[in-house]
Coordinates of C-alpha atoms in Angstrom, one line a residue:
Chain O
X1 CA 66.1 146.0 125.8
X2 CA 66.1 146.4 122.2
X3 CA 64.4 143.9 119.6
X4 CA 67.7 142.6 118.7
X5 CA 68.5 141.9 122.5
X6 CA 65.4 139.8 122.8
X7 CA 66.2 138.0 119.7
X8 CA 69.6 137.1 121.2
X9 CA 68.2 136.2 124.4
X10 CA 65.8 133.8 122.7
X11 CA 68.6 132.4 120.5
X12 CA 70.7 131.9 123.8
X13 CA 67.7 130.4 125.4
X14 CA 67.4 127.6 122.8
X15 CA 71.0 126.8 122.3
X16 CA 71.4 126.6 126.2
X17 CA 68.3 124.6 126.9
X18 CA 69.1 122.2 124.0
X19 CA 71.7 120.7 126.4
X20 CA 69.1 119.6 129.0
X21 CA 67.6 116.8 127.0
X22 CA 71.0 115.4 126.3
X23 CA 71.8 115.4 130.0
X24 CA 68.6 114.0 130.8
X25 CA 69.0 111.2 128.1
X26 CA 72.2 110.2 129.6
X27 CA 70.9 110.3 133.2
X28 CA 67.7 108.2 132.2
X29 CA 69.5 105.6 130.0
X30 CA 72.8 105.5 132.1
X31 CA 74.6 105.3 128.6
X32 CA 76.7 107.8 126.9
X33 CA 78.8 105.8 124.6
X34 CA 77.8 107.5 121.4
X35 CA 78.3 111.0 123.0
X36 CA 81.6 112.4 122.0
X37 CA 84.0 113.7 124.7
X38 CA 85.9 115.6 122.2
X39 CA 82.8 117.5 121.0
X40 CA 81.6 118.6 124.5
X41 CA 85.1 119.3 125.5
X42 CA 86.1 121.4 122.5
X43 CA 82.5 123.1 122.9
X44 CA 83.1 124.0 126.4
X45 CA 86.4 125.7 125.8
X46 CA 84.8 127.7 122.8
X47 CA 82.0 128.8 125.2
X48 CA 84.5 130.2 127.7
X49 CA 85.8 132.4 124.7
X50 CA 82.2 133.3 123.7
X51 CA 81.7 134.4 127.4
X52 CA 84.9 136.7 127.0
X53 CA 83.6 138.0 123.7
X54 CA 80.3 138.8 125.2
X55 CA 82.0 140.5 128.0
X56 CA 84.2 142.7 125.7
X57 CA 81.0 143.6 123.7
X58 CA 79.1 144.1 126.9
X59 CA 76.4 142.1 125.1
X60 CA 74.2 140.8 127.8
X61 CA 72.4 138.0 125.9
X62 CA 75.9 136.4 124.8
X63 CA 77.0 136.7 128.4
X64 CA 74.0 135.1 130.2
X65 CA 73.6 132.5 127.6
X66 CA 77.1 131.3 127.6
X67 CA 77.4 131.0 131.4
X68 CA 74.4 128.8 131.6
X69 CA 75.7 126.9 128.4
X70 CA 78.9 126.2 130.0
X71 CA 77.4 124.7 133.0
X72 CA 75.2 122.4 131.2
X73 CA 77.9 121.3 128.7
X74 CA 80.2 120.5 131.6
X75 CA 77.3 118.6 133.2
X76 CA 77.0 116.3 129.9
X77 CA 80.8 115.6 130.2
X78 CA 80.4 114.8 133.9
X79 CA 77.5 112.5 133.1
X80 CA 79.6 110.7 130.5
X81 CA 82.3 110.4 132.8
X82 CA 79.9 108.6 135.2
X83 CA 77.9 106.5 132.5
X84 CA 80.1 106.6 129.5
X85 CA 82.6 103.8 128.1
X86 CA 80.4 100.9 128.9
X87 CA 76.9 100.0 128.1
X88 CA 75.8 101.4 131.5
X89 CA 72.2 100.1 132.2
X90 CA 72.1 97.6 129.7
X91 CA 75.4 96.0 130.9
X92 CA 74.4 96.0 134.6
X93 CA 71.1 94.1 133.5
X94 CA 73.3 91.5 131.8
X95 CA 75.5 91.2 134.8
X96 CA 72.9 90.7 137.4
X97 CA 73.3 87.4 139.1
Chain U
X1 CA 89.5 143.2 112.6
X2 CA 89.5 144.3 116.3
X3 CA 91.0 142.0 119.0
X4 CA 87.5 141.4 120.0
X5 CA 86.6 140.2 116.3
X6 CA 89.4 138.0 116.7
X7 CA 88.2 136.5 120.1
X8 CA 84.9 135.9 118.6
X9 CA 86.3 134.1 115.5
X10 CA 88.3 131.7 117.7
X11 CA 85.3 131.0 120.0
X12 CA 83.1 130.5 117.0
X13 CA 85.7 128.3 115.4
X14 CA 85.9 126.2 118.5
X15 CA 82.0 125.8 119.1
X16 CA 81.7 125.1 115.4
X17 CA 84.5 122.4 115.0
X18 CA 83.3 120.8 118.0
X19 CA 80.5 119.2 116.0
X20 CA 83.1 117.5 113.7
X21 CA 84.2 114.7 116.3
X22 CA 80.4 113.9 117.1
X23 CA 79.7 113.6 113.5
X24 CA 82.6 111.4 112.8
X25 CA 82.0 109.3 115.8
X26 CA 78.6 108.6 114.7
X27 CA 79.9 107.7 111.2
X28 CA 82.7 105.6 112.4
X29 CA 80.6 103.5 115.1
X30 CA 77.4 103.7 113.1
X31 CA 75.7 104.2 116.3
X32 CA 74.0 107.1 117.7
X33 CA 71.5 105.8 120.2
X34 CA 72.7 108.0 123.0
X35 CA 72.9 111.2 120.9
X36 CA 69.6 113.3 121.7
X37 CA 67.4 114.4 118.8
X38 CA 65.9 117.1 121.0
X39 CA 69.3 118.4 121.8
X40 CA 70.4 118.9 118.1
X41 CA 66.9 119.8 117.2
X42 CA 66.6 122.7 119.5
X43 CA 70.2 123.7 119.1
X44 CA 69.8 124.0 115.3
X45 CA 66.5 126.2 115.7
X46 CA 68.6 128.3 118.2
X47 CA 71.6 128.6 115.7
X48 CA 69.1 129.9 113.3
X49 CA 68.3 132.8 115.7
X50 CA 71.8 133.5 116.6
X51 CA 72.5 133.9 112.9
X52 CA 69.7 136.5 112.8
X53 CA 71.1 138.1 115.7
X54 CA 74.5 138.4 114.2
X55 CA 73.0 140.0 111.0
X56 CA 71.2 142.5 113.2
X57 CA 74.3 143.4 114.9
X58 CA 76.3 143.1 111.7
X59 CA 78.7 140.9 113.7
X60 CA 80.8 139.1 111.3
X61 CA 82.0 136.2 113.7
X62 CA 78.6 135.5 114.9
X63 CA 77.3 135.2 111.4
X64 CA 80.2 133.1 110.0
X65 CA 80.2 130.7 113.1
X66 CA 76.4 130.1 113.2
X67 CA 76.3 129.3 109.3
X68 CA 78.8 126.5 109.7
X69 CA 77.5 125.4 113.0
X70 CA 74.0 125.2 111.4
X71 CA 75.4 122.8 108.7
X72 CA 77.2 120.6 111.3
X73 CA 74.4 120.5 113.7
X74 CA 72.0 119.2 110.8
X75 CA 74.6 116.8 109.7
X76 CA 74.7 115.2 113.2
X77 CA 70.8 114.9 113.0
X78 CA 71.1 113.5 109.6
X79 CA 73.6 110.8 110.7
X80 CA 71.5 109.9 113.7
X81 CA 68.4 109.5 111.2
X82 CA 70.6 107.1 109.4
X83 CA 72.2 105.2 112.1
X84 CA 70.2 106.0 115.3
X85 CA 67.4 104.1 117.1
X86 CA 69.3 100.9 116.7
X87 CA 72.7 99.6 117.6
X88 CA 74.0 100.1 114.1
X89 CA 77.3 98.3 113.7
X90 CA 76.9 96.0 116.8
X91 CA 73.5 94.8 115.8
X92 CA 74.7 94.1 112.3
X93 CA 77.5 92.1 113.6
X94 CA 75.2 90.1 115.8
X95 CA 72.7 89.5 112.9
X96 CA 75.1 88.4 110.4
X97 CA 74.2 84.9 109.1

């Protein structure tokens, strides 16, 4: 691994784990109204292309980072499908008999 | 430009413009409660490192994409500073005399 490879791995680690607190936030609050489907949808398609780019360059940091990022980005979309569109927890509290 | 460069530029275009609908959504709804500061904060730091990686590789698509992405990611943070933490528009409606 060259220093540049390490730099790329650190960069990829940060832009990948960044999605974890967003997923956790949706999971905990049961609310995702303010999260944009378009953002995470377009982003996920872009990540698939970055993955292809990394494969074409045989650039390991790009490949590894984008595989994990894709999983997390799709997870955020799945959580918004589950909890978005309505004020989940808040609404449930209001609706309790 | 090689075909791989074009692939990278397309990938970078998508993962960059993805942030636009999120920024627009916050701007229009005046609400960003569900958007995670941690996500966009960690992501922005990671993008700075990707930028350094792109410069080290002299990989033009990585450099261009990450400069623009950094601007947009910081814009989302700024919009959340402005509108987050409270149910902006909704709360204002409720609070109107």
